[in-house]
CSV table of C-alpha atoms and ligand atoms in Angstrom, one decimal:
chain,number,residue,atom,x,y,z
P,1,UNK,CA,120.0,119.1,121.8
P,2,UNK,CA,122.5,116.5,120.9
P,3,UNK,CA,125.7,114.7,122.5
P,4,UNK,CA,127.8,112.2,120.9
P,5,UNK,CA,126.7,108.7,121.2
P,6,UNK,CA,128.5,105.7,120.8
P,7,UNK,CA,127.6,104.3,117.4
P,8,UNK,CA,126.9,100.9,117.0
P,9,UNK,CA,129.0,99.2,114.5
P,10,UNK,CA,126.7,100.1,111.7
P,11,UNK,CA,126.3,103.3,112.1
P,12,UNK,CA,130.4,103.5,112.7
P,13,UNK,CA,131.0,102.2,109.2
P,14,UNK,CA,128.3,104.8,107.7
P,15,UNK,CA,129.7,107.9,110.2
P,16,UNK,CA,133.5,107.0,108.4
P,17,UNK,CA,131.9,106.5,105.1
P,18,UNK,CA,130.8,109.7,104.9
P,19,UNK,CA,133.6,111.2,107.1
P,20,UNK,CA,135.9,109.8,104.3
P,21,UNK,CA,133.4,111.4,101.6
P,22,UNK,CA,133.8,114.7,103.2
P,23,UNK,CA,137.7,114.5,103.1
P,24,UNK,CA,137.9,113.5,99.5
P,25,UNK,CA,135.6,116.1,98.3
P,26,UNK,CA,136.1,119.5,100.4
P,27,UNK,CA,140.0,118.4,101.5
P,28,UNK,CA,140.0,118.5,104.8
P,29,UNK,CA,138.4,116.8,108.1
P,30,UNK,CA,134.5,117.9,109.3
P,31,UNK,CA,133.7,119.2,112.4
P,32,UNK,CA,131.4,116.8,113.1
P,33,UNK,CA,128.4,114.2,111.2
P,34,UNK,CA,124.7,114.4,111.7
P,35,UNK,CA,121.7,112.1,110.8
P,36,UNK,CA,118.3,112.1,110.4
P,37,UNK,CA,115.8,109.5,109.2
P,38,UNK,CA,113.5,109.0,106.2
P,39,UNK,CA,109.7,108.0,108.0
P,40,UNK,CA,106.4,105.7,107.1
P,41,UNK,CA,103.2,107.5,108.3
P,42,UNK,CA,101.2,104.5,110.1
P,43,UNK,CA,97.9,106.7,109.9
P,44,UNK,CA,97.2,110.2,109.5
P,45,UNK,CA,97.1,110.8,105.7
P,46,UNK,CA,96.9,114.1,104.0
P,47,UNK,CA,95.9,115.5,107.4
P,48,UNK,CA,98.9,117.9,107.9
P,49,UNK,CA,97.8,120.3,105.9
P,50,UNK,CA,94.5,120.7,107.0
P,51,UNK,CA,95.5,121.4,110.6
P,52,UNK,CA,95.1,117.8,112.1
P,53,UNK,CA,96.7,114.4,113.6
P,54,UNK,CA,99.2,111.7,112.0
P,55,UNK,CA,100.9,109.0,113.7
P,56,UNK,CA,104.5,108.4,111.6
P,57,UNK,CA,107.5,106.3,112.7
P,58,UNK,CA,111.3,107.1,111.9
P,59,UNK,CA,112.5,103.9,109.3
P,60,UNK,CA,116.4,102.8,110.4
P,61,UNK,CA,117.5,104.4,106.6
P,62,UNK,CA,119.2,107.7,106.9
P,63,UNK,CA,120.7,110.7,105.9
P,64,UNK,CA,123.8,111.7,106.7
P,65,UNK,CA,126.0,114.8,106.5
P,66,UNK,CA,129.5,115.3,107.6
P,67,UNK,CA,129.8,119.4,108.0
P,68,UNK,CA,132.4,121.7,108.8
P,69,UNK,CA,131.7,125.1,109.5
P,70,UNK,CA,133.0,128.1,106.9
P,71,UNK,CA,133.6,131.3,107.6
P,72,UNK,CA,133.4,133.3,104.1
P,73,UNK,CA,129.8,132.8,103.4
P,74,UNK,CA,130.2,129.9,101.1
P,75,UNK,CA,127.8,127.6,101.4
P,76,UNK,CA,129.3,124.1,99.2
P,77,UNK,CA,127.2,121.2,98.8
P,78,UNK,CA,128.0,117.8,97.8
P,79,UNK,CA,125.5,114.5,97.7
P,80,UNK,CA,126.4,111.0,96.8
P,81,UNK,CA,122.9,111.1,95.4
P,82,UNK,CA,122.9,114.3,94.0
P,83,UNK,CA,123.8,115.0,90.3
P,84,UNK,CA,127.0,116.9,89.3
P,85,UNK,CA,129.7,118.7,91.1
P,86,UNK,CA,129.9,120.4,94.3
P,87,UNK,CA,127.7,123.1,94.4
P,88,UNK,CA,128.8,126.3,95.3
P,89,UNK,CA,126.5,129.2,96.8
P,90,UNK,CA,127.2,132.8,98.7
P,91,UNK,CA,124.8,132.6,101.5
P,92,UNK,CA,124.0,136.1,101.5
P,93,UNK,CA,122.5,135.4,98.0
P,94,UNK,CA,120.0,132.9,98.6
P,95,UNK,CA,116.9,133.7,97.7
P,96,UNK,CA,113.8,131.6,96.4
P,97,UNK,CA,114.5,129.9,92.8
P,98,UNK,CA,118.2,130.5,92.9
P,99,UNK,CA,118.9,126.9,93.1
P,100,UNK,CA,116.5,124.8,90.9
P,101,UNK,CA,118.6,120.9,91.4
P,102,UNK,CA,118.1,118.9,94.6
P,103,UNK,CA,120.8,121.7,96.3
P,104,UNK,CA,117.4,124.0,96.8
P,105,UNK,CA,116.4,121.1,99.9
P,106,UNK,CA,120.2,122.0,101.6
P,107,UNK,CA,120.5,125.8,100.8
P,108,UNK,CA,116.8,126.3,101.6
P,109,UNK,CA,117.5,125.3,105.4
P,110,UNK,CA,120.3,127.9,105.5
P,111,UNK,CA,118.0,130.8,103.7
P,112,UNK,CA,115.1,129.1,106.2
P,113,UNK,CA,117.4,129.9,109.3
P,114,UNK,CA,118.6,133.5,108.2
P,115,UNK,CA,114.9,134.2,107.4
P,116,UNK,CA,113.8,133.3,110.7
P,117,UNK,CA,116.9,135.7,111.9
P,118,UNK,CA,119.4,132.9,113.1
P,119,UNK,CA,122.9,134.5,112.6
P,120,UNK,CA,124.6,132.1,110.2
P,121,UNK,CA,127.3,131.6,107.7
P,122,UNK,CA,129.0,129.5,105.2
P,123,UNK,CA,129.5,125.6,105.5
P,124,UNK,CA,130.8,122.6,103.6
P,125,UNK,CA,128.1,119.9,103.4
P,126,UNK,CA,128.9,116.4,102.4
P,127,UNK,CA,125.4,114.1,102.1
P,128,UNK,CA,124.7,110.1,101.9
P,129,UNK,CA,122.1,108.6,102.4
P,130,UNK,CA,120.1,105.2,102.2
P,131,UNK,CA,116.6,106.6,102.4
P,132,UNK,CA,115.0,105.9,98.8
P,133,UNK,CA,114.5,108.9,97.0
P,134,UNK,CA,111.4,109.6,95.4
P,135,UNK,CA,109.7,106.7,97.3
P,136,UNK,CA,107.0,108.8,99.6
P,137,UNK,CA,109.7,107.4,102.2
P,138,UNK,CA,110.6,111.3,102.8
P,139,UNK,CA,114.5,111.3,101.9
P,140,UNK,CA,113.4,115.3,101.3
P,141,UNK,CA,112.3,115.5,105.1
P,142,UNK,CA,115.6,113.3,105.8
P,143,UNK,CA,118.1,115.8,104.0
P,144,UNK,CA,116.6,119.2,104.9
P,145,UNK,CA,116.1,117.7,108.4
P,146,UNK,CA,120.1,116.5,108.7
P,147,UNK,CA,121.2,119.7,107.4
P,148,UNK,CA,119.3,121.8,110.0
P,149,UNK,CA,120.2,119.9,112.7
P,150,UNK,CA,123.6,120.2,111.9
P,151,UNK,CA,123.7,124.1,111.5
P,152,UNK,CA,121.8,124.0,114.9
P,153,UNK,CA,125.0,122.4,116.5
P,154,UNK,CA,127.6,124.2,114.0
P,155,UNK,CA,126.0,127.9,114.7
P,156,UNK,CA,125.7,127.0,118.2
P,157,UNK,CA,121.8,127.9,118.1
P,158,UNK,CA,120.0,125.8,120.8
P,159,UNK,CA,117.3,124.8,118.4
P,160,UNK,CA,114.3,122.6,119.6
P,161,UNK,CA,113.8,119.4,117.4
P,162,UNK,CA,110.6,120.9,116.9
P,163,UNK,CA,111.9,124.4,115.7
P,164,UNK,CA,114.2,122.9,113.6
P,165,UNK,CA,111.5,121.0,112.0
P,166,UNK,CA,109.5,123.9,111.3
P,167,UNK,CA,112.8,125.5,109.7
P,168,UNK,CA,113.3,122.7,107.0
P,169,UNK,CA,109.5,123.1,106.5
P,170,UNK,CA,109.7,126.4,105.5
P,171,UNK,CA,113.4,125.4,103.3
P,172,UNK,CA,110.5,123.0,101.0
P,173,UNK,CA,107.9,125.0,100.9
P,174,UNK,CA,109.5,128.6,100.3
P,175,UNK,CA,113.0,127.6,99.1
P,176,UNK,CA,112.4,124.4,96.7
P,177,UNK,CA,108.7,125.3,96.1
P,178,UNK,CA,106.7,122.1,96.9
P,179,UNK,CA,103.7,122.9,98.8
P,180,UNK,CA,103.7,120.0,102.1
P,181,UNK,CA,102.7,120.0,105.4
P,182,UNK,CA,104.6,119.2,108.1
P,183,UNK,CA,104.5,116.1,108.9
P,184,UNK,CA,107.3,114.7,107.2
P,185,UNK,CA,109.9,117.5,109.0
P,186,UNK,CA,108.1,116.7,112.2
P,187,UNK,CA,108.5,112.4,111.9
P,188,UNK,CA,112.2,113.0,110.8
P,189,UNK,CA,112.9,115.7,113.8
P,190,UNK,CA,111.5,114.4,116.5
P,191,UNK,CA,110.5,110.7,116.8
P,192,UNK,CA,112.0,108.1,119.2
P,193,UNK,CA,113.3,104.4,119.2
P,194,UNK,CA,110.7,101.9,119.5
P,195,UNK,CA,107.9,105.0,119.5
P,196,UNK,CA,105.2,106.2,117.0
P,197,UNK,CA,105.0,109.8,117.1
P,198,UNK,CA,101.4,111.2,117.8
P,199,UNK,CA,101.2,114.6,116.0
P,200,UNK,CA,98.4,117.5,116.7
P,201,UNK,CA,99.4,119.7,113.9
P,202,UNK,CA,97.6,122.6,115.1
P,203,UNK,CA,98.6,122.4,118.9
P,204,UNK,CA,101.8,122.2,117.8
P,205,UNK,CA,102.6,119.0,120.3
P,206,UNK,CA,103.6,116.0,120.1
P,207,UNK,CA,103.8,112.9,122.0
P,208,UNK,CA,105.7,109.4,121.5
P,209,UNK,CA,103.6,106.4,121.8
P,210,UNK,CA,104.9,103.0,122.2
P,211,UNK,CA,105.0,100.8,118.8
P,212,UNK,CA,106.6,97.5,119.1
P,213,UNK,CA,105.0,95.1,116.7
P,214,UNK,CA,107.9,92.8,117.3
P,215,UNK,CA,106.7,91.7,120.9
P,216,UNK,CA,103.8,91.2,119.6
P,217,UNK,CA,105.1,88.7,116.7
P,218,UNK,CA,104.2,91.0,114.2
P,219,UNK,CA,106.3,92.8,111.5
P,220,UNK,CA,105.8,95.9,109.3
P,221,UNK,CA,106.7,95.5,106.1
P,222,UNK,CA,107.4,98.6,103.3
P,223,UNK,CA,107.2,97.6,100.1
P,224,UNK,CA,108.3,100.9,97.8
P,225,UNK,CA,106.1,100.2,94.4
P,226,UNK,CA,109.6,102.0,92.8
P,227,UNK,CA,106.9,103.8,90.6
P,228,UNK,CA,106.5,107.6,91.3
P,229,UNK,CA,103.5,109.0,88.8
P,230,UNK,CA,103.9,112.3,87.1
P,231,UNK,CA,100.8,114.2,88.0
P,232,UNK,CA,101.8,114.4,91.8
P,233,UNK,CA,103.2,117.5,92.4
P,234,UNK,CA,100.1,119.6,90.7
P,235,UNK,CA,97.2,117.0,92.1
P,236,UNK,CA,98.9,117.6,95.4
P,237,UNK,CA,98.7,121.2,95.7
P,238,UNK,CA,94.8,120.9,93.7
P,239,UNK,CA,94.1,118.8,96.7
P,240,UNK,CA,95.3,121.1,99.5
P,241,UNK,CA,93.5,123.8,97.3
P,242,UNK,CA,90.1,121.8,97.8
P,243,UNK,CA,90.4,120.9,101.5
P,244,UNK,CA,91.2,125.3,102.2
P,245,UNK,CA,87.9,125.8,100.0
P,246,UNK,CA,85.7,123.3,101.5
P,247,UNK,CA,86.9,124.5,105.1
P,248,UNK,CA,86.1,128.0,104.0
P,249,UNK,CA,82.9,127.2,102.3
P,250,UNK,CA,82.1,125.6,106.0
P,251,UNK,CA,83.1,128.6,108.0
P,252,UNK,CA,86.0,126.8,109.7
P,253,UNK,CA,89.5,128.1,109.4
P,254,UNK,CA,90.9,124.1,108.9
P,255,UNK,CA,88.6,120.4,108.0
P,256,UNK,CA,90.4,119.3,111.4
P,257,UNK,CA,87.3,121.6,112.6
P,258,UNK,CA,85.2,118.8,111.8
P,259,UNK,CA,83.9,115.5,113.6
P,260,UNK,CA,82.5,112.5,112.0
P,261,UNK,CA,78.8,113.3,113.1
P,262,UNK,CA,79.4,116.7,111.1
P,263,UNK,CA,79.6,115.0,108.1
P,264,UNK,CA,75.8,114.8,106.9
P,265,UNK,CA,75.2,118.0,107.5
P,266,UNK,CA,78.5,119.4,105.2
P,267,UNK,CA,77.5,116.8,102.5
P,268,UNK,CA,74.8,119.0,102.1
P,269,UNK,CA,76.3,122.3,102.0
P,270,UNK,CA,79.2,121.5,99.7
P,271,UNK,CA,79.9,120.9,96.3
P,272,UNK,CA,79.9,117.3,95.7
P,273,UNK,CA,83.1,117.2,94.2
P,274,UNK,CA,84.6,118.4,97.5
P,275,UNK,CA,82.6,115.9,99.9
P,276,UNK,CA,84.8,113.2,99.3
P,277,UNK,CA,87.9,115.0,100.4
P,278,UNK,CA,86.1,116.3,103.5
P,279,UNK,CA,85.3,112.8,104.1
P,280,UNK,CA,88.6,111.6,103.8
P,281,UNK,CA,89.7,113.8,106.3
P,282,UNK,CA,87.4,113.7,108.8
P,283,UNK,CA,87.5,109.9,109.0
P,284,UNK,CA,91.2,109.8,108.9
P,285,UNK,CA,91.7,111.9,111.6
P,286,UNK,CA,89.6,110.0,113.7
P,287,UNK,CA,91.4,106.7,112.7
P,288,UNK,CA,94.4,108.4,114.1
P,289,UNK,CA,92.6,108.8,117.3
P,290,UNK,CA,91.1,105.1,117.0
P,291,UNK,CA,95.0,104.2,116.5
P,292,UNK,CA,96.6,105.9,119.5
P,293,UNK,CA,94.0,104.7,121.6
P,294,UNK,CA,94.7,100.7,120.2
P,295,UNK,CA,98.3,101.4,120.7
P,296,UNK,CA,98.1,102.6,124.0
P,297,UNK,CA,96.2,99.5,125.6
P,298,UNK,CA,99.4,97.7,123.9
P,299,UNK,CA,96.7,96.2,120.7
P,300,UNK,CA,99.4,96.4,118.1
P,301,UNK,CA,97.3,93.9,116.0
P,302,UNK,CA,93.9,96.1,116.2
P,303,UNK,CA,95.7,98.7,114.4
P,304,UNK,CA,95.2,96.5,110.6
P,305,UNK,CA,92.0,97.1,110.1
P,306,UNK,CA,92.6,101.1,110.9
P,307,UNK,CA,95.4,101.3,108.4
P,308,UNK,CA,93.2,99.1,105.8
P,309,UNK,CA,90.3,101.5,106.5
P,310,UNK,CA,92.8,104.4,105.5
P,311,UNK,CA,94.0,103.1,102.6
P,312,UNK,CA,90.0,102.9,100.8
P,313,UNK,CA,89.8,106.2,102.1
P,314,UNK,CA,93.1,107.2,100.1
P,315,UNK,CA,91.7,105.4,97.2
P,316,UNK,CA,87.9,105.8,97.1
P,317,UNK,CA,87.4,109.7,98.2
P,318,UNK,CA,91.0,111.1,98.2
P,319,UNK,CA,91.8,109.4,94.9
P,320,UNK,CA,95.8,109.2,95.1
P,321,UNK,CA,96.3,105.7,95.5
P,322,UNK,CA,97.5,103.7,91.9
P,323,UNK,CA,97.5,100.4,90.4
P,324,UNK,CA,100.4,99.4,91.8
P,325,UNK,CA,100.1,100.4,95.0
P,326,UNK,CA,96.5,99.1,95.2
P,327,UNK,CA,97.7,95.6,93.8
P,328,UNK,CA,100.0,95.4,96.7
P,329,UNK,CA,97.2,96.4,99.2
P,330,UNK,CA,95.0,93.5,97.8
P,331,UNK,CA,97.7,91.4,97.4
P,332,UNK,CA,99.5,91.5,100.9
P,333,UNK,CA,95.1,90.9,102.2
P,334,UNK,CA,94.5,87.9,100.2
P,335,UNK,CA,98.4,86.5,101.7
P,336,UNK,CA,97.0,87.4,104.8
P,337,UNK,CA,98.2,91.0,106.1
P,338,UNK,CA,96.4,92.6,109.3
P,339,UNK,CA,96.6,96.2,107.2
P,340,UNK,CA,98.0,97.6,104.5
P,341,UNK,CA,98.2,100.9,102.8
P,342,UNK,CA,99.7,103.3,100.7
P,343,UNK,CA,101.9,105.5,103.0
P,344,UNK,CA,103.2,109.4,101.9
P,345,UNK,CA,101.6,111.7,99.1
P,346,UNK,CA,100.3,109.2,97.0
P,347,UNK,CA,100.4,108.5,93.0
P,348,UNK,CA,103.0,105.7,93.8
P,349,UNK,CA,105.8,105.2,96.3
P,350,UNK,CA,105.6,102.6,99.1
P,351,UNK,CA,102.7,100.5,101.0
P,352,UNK,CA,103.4,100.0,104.5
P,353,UNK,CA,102.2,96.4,105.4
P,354,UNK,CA,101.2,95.1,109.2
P,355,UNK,CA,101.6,91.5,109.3
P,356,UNK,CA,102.0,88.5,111.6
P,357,UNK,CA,105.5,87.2,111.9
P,358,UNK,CA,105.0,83.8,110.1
P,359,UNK,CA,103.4,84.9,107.1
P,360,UNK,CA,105.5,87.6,106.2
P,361,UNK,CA,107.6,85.6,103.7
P,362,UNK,CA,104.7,84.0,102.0
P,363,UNK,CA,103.2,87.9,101.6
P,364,UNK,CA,106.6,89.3,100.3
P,365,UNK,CA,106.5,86.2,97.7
P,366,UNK,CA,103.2,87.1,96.4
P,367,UNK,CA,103.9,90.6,96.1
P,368,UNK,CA,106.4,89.7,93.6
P,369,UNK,CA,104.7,87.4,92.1
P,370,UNK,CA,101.9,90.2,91.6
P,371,UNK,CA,103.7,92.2,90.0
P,372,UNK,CA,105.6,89.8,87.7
P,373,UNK,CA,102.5,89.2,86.5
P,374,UNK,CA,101.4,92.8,86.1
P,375,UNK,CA,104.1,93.6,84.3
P,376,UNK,CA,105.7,95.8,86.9
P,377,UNK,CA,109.2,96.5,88.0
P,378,UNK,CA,110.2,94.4,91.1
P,379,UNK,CA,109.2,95.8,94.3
P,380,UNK,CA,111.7,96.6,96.7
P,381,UNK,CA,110.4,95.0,100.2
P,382,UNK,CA,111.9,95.6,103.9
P,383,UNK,CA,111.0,94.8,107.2
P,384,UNK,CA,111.2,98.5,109.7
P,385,UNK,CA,110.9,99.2,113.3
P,386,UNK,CA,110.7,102.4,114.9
P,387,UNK,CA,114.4,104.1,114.8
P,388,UNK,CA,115.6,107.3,116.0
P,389,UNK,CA,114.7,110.5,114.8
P,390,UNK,CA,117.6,113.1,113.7
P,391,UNK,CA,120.9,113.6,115.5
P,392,UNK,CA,124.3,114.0,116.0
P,393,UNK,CA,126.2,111.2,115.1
P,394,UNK,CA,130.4,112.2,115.8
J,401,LIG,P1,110.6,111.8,98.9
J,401,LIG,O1,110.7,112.9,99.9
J,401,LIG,O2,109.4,111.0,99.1
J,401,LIG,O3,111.8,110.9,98.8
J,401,LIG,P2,110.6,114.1,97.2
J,401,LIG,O4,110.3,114.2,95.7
J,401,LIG,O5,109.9,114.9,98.2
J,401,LIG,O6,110.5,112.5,97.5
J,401,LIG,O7,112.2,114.4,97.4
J,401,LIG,C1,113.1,113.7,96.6
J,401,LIG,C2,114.2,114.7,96.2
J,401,LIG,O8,114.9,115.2,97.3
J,401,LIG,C3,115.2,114.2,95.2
J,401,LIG,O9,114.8,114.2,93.9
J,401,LIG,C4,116.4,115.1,95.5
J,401,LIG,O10,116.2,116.3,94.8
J,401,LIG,C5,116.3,115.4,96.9
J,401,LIG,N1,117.1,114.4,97.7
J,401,LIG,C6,116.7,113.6,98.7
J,401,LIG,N2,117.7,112.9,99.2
J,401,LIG,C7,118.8,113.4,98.6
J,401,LIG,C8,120.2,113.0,98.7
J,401,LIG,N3,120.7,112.1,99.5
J,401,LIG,N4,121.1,113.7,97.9
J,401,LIG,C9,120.6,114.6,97.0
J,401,LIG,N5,119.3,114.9,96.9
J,401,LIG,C10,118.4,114.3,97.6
J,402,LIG,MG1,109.5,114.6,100.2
């Protein structure tokens, strides 16, 4: 699954970073350091879940774990970003709500693997990471993703990407409780360098598909709203809850069932309060399709009115956009952006901006300005490309 590339000289500082992390907490050296990335989703919103496409990158910020393998059944967690002391679990104990702090994203990925009957043990866990948390940039994705991936190599288990993606799924969904789809797991397991990864949720494949905006003078901006809105967590699982009714209501066993040219006629079938999120749906699915197809006849630049298109879709009928992140939509338009949108869950987080090269500083200065104005907390704002997806890093 993995070898042991030669870090660049980044990545070297971060690998003995948290090599030296690892020593000064558990007292002795790891077996060996593991990454995996945080994501933007260029297209392909609140689609996961309802069986269809998205189109996500890898962003450069990781996670990292140095590991070392135990063999008492301890399981001993320590994060950089995590609060209090090392954390310390019996593996054979793990069992939904145990652990209630940000250890349940860790210890669910061990429960996730013994659930799925993978024969593992105890380890000692060291995390940092530079993926925001909290910032629909994914760092939960990131961690569970870095952790499986290491118990992969560590137990010796010859785990797909893929399969290890569905295993930190199931670690947030059944272990720390929070209802997503998969498309987080799937962006932080399995996309390339210099590649968008086109997801079919329900086929269960994958391909990579050049994205390069640089060649093409262009730059993707995130700008992370650094605001994260309370009502989330239950609007998120209300929303899932509406797109399984409407789909059942339909007689279709997911709303992927559905084309464009379908949407009339289940306008007229549903409730009304459910045709917006059908519509949503529908219409973002097919902008993924639009967006592959722009991307593969190398039309980086076609690919701003798509992710525009999404984001009124996000704010109009899905209705989990927010002030902030709709004033930076507007705002990076009017300073000239090709697209922009909210990117992740929604109720906050980050806006993924796709604009040309040369007005890119003029943007990010009215973006602050913006929210000066508004009153806001100051935007964090950073240039990505498409990095690696989770690995082995020593
Ligand atoms: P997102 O995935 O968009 O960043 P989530 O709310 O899904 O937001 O996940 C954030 C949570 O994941 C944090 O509150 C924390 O519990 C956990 N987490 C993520 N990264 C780390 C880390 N490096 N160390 C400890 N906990 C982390
Ligand atoms: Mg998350």
């Amino acid at each position: 699954m993995t070898g042991t590339p030669v870090p660049g000289n980044g990545e070297d500082r971060a690998v003995r970073h948290v090599e030296e992390g690892f020593r000064r907490v558990f007292g002795a050296d790891p077996d060996g350091v593991w990454a995996a990335p945080g994501r933007v989703n260029l297209i392909g919103e609140h689609t996961d879940y309802n069986d269809g496409f998205a189109l996500p990158i890898a962003i450069p910020q990781n996670t990292l774990v140095a590991a070392r393998r135990r063999r008492d059944g301890r399981l001993r967690l320590h994060s950089e970003q995590g609060e209090g002391p090392v954390i310390d679990l019996g593996v054979a104990d793990l069992v939904p709500g145990a652990v209630t702090t940000w250890g349940a994203y860790p210890a669910g990925v061990v429960w996730a693997l013994r659930e799925a009957g993978h024969e593992t043990g105890g380890a000692d866990l060291h995390i940092d990471s530079t993926v925001p948390t909290g910032a629909g940039l994914s760092s939960s994705a990131a961690l569970e993703c870095a952790v499986a991936f290491a118990y992969g190599d560590l137990y010796g288990l010859g785990l797909t990407p893929s399969a290890l993606a569905l295993i930190a799924q199931r670690a947030e969904n059944g272990f720390a409780g929070v209802p997503c789809g998969m498309m987080d797991q799937m962006a932080s397991a399995c996309c390339a360098a210099g590649q968008a990864l086109h997801l079919d949720i329900r086929a269960g494949v994958h391909e990579q598909v050049p994205f390069a905006p640089e060649t093409e003078g262009l730059r993707l901006l995130v700008v992370d709203t650094r605001v994260k809105h309370d009502l989330g967590d239950g609007a998120y699982a209300a929303l899932r809850a509406g797109c399984e009714r409407a789909a059942g209501l339909l007689g279709l066993a997911a709303l992927r069932d559905l084309s464009p040219d379908d949407l009339p006629r289940a306008g007229r079938l549903l409730p009304a309060h459910l045709v917006p999120l059908v519509r949503h749906v529908v219409t973002e699915n097919a902008r993924v399709a639009e967006a592959v197809a722009h991307l593969r006849a190398g039309l980086v630049a076609a690919l701003g009115p798509i992710i525009s298109a999404g984001h009124a879709s996000l704010r109009d009928d899905y209705a989990v956009s927010c002030a902030e992140t709709d004033l930076v939509v507007d705002t990076a338009l009017e300073a000239g952006a090709l697209g922009a949108r909210m990117t992740g869950g929604g109720f906050g987080g980050s806006v993924i901006v796709l604009v040309a090269e040369e007005h890119a500083s003029a943007l990010e200065t009215a973006v602050t300005r913006a929210f000066r104005a508004a009153g806001y907390r100051a935007p964090h704002l950073f240039a990505v490309s498409p990095a690696p997806g989770a690995r082995r890093l020593a």
